[in-house]
Tab-separated table of C-alpha atoms in Angstrom:
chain	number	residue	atom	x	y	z
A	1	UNK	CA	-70.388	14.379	37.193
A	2	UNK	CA	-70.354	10.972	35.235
A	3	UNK	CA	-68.228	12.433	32.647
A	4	UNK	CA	-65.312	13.963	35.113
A	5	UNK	CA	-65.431	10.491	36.842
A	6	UNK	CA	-64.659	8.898	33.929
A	7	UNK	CA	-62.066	11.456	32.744
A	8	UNK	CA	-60.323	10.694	35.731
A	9	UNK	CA	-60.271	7.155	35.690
A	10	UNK	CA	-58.855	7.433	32.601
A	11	UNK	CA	-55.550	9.271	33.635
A	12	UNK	CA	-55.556	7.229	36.487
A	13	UNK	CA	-55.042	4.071	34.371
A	14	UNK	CA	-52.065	5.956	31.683
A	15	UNK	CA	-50.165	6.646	35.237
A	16	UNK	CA	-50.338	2.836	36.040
A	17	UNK	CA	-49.875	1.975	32.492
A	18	UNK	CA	-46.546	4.215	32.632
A	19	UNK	CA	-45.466	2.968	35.934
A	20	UNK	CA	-45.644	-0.370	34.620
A	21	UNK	CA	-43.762	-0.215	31.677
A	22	UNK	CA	-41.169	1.746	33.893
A	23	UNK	CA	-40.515	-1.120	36.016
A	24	UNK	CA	-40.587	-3.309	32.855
A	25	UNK	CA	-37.774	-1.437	31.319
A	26	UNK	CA	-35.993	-0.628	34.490
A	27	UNK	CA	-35.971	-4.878	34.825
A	28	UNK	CA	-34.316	-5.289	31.439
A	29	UNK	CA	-31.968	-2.652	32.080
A	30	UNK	CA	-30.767	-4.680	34.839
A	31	UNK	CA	-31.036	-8.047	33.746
A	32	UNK	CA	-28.963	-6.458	30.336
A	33	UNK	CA	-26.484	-4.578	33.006
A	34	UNK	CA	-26.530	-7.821	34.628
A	35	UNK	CA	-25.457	-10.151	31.457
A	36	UNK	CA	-22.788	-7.680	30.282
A	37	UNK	CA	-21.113	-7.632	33.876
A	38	UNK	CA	-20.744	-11.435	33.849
A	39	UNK	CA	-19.648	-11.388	29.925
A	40	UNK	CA	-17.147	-8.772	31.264
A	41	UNK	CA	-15.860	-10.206	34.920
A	42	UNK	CA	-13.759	-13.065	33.220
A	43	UNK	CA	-12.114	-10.835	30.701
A	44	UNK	CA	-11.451	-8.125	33.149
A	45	UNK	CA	-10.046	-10.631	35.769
A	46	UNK	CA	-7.582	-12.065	32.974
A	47	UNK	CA	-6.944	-8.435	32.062
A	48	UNK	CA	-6.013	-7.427	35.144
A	49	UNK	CA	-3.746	-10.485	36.018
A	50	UNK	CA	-1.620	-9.745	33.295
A	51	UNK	CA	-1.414	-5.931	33.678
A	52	UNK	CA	-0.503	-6.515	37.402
A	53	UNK	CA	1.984	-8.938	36.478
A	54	UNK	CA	3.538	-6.972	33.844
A	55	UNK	CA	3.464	-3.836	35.456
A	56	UNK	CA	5.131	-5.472	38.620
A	57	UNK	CA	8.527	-7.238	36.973
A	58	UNK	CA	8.850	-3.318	35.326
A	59	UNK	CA	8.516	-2.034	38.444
A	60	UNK	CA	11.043	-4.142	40.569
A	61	UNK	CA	13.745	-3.795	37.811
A	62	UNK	CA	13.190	0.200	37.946
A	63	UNK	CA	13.060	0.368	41.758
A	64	UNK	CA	16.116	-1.920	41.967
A	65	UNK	CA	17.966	0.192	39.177
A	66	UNK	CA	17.388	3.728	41.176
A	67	UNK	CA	18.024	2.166	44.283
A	68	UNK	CA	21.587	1.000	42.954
A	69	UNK	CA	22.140	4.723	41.347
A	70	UNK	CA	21.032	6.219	44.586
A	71	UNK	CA	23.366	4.277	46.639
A	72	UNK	CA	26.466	2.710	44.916
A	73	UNK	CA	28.136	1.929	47.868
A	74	UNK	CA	26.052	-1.026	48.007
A	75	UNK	CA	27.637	-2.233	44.768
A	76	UNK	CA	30.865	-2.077	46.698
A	77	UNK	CA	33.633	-4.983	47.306
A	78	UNK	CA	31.363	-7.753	46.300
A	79	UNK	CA	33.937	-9.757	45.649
A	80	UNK	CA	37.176	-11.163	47.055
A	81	UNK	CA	39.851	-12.310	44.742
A	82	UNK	CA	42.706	-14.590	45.542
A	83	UNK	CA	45.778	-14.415	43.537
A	84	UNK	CA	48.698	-16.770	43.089
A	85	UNK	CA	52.419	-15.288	42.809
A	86	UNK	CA	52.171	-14.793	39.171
A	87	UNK	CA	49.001	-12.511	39.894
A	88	UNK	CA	46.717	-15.114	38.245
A	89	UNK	CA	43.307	-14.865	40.149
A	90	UNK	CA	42.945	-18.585	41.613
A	91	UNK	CA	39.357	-17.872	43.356
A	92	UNK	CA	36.881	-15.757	43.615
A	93	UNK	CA	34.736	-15.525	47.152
A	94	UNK	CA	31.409	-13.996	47.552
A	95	UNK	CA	31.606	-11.545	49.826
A	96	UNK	CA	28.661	-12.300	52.148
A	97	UNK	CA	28.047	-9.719	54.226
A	98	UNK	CA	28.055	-7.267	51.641
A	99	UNK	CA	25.843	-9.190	49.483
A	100	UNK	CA	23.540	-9.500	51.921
A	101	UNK	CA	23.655	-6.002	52.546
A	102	UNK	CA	23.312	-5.340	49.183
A	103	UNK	CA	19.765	-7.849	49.268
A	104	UNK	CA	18.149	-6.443	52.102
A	105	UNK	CA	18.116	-2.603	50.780
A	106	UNK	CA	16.494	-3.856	47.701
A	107	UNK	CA	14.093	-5.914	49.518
A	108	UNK	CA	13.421	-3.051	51.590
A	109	UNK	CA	12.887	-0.623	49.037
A	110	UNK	CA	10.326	-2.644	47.031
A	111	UNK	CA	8.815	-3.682	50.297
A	112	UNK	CA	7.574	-0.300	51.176
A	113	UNK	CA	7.052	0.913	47.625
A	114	UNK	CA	4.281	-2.466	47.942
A	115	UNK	CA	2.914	-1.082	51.114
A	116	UNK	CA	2.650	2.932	49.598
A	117	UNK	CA	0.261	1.258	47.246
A	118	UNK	CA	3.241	2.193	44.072
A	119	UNK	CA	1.634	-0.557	42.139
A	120	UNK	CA	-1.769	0.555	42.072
A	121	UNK	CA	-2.945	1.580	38.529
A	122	UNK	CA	-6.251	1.847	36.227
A	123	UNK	CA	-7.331	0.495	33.337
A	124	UNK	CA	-10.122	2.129	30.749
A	125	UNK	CA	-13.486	0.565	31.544
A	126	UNK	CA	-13.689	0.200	27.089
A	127	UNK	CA	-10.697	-1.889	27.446
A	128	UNK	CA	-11.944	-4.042	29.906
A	129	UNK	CA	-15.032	-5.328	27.189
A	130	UNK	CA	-12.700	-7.234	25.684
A	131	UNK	CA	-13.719	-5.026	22.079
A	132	UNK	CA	-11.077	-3.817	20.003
A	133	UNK	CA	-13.388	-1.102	19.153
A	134	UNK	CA	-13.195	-0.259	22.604
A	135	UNK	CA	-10.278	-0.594	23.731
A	136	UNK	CA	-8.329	2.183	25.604
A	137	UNK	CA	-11.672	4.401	25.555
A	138	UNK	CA	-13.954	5.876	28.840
A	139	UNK	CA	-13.188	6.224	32.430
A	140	UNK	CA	-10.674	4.399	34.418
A	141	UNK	CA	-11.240	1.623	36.856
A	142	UNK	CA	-8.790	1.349	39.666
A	143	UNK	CA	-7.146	-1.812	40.220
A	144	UNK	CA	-5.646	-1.945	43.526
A	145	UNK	CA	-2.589	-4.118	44.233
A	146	UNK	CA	-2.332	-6.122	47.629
A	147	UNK	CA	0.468	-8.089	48.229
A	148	UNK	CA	0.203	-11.592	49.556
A	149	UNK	CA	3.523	-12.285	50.349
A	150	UNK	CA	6.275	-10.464	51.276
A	151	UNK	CA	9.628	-10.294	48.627
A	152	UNK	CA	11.740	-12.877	48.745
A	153	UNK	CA	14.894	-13.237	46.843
A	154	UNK	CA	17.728	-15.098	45.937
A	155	UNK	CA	21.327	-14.611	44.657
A	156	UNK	CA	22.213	-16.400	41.586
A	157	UNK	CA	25.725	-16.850	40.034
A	158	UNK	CA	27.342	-17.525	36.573
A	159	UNK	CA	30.690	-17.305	34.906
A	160	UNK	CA	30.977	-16.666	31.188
A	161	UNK	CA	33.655	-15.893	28.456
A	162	UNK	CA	33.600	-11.945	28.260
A	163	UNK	CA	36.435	-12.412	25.229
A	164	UNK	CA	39.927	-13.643	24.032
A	165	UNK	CA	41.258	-14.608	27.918
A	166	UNK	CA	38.529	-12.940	30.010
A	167	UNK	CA	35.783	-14.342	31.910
A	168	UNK	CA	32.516	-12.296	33.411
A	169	UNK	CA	31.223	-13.315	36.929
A	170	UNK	CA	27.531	-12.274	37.000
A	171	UNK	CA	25.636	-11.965	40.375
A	172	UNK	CA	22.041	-11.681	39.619
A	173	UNK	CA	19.058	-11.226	42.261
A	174	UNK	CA	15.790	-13.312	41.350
A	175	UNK	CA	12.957	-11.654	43.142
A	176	UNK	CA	9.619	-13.154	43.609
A	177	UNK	CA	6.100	-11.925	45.185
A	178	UNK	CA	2.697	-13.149	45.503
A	179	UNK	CA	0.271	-10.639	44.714
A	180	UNK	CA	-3.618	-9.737	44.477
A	181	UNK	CA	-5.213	-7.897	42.130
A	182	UNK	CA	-8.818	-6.220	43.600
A	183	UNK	CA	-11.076	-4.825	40.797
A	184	UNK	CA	-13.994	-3.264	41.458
A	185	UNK	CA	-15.013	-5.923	44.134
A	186	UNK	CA	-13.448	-8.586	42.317
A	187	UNK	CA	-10.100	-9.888	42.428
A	188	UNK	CA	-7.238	-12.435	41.133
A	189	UNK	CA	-3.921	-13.353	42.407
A	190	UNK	CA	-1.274	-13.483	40.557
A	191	UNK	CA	3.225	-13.589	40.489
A	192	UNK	CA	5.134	-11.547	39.083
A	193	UNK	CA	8.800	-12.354	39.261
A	194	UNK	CA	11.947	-10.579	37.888
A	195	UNK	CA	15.965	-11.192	37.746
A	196	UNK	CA	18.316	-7.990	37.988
A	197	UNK	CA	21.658	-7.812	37.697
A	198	UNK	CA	23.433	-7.276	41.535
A	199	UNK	CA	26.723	-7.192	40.497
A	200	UNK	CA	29.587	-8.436	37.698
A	201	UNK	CA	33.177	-8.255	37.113
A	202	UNK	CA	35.338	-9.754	34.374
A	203	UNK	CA	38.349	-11.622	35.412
A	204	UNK	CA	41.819	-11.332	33.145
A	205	UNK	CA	43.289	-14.538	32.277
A	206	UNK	CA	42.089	-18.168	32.909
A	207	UNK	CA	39.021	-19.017	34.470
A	208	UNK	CA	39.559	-19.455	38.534
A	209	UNK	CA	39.259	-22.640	39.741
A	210	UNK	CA	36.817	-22.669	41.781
A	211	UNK	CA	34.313	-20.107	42.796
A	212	UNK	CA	32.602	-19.813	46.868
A	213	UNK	CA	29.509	-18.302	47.241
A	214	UNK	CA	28.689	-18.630	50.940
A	215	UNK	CA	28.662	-21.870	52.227
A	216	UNK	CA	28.771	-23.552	49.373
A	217	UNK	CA	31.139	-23.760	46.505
A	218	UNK	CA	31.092	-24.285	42.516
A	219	UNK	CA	34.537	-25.937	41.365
């Protein structure tokens, strides 16, 4: 009887001994898992930043390009051009309502592409280490994109010499949003901005005098 007592006070004490050194290891694990995710958090914040910000100025400019090749009536009488007798062009005049036409589509166009979640995207968990060695390997974490703000734009204007007795009028449209950047419970905010062309034409002979964009005017 003694020596089945014993024998089972013996296995008793390896199943404590095992259990222990379970919940030793198990500790570590997590204090290591711990470590690595707060080496980690700052490099995949910056990481993500970028990529967001990147990713967003190439999406405008392609969302802004197929919006102007599915509608190019937008691109339409832009401009007005005054002539003098000779046919000279003397001034050029925005044409306001059209341009503003023209802005709101594309505002509303990236607008809901934001809200569809279109800038959403992953990046490999090995790339978000920081290690080269790394870097584009294992499963992908989702970054999801929420924006903060919604687009706003702004119609910029610029004459140029397009050659011997020409000159180029250039309409661009600067577009700006605030955005945040949620990664796996953490997240940055970032803004990406972008300038597309909205319209140009080149004028024959001198440079107008003077050139009215709105209410204002450049002379």
């Amino acid at each position: 009887m003694r020596r089945q007592s014993g024998g089972r006070s013996s296995a008793g004490g390896g199943v404590r001994r095992f259990r222990l050194l379970a919940l030793v290891l198990t500790a570590l694990l997590l204090l290591c898992l711990f470590k690595l995710e707060q080496q980690i958090r700052p490099v995949a914040l910056t990481m993500a930043q970028y990529a967001c910000k990147g990713r967003a100025v190439r999406w405008m400019e392609l969302t802004v390009a197929q919006k102007q090749q599915e509608e190019p009536e937008l691109l339409e009488e832009l401009y007005i051009l005054e002539r003098d007798e000779a046919g000279r062009v003397v001034s050029v005049t925005a044409n306001a309502a059209n341009l503003t036409r023209l802005q709101y589509a594309l505002e509303t166009a990236l607008t809901e592409g934001l809200e569809a979640g279109e800038l959403d995207f992953d990046i490999p968990l090995g790339t978000l280490t920081g290690l080269q060695i790394f870097s584009g390997r294992g499963p992908g974490v989702n970054v999801k994109v929420i924006p903060l703000s919604h687009i706003d734009s702004r119609l910029d204007s610029t004459f140029s010499e397009a050659g011997v007795n020409q000159t180029q009028l250039q309409t661009d449209l600067v577009l700006t949003v605030e955005l945040c950047c949620v990664l796996a419970g953490m997240q940055v905010e970032t803004e990406a901005q972008c300038q597309v062309r909205a319209a140009q034409i080149v004028i024959v002979g001198e440079t107008p005098q003077f050139y009215v964009q709105g209410a204002g005017s450049v002379v």
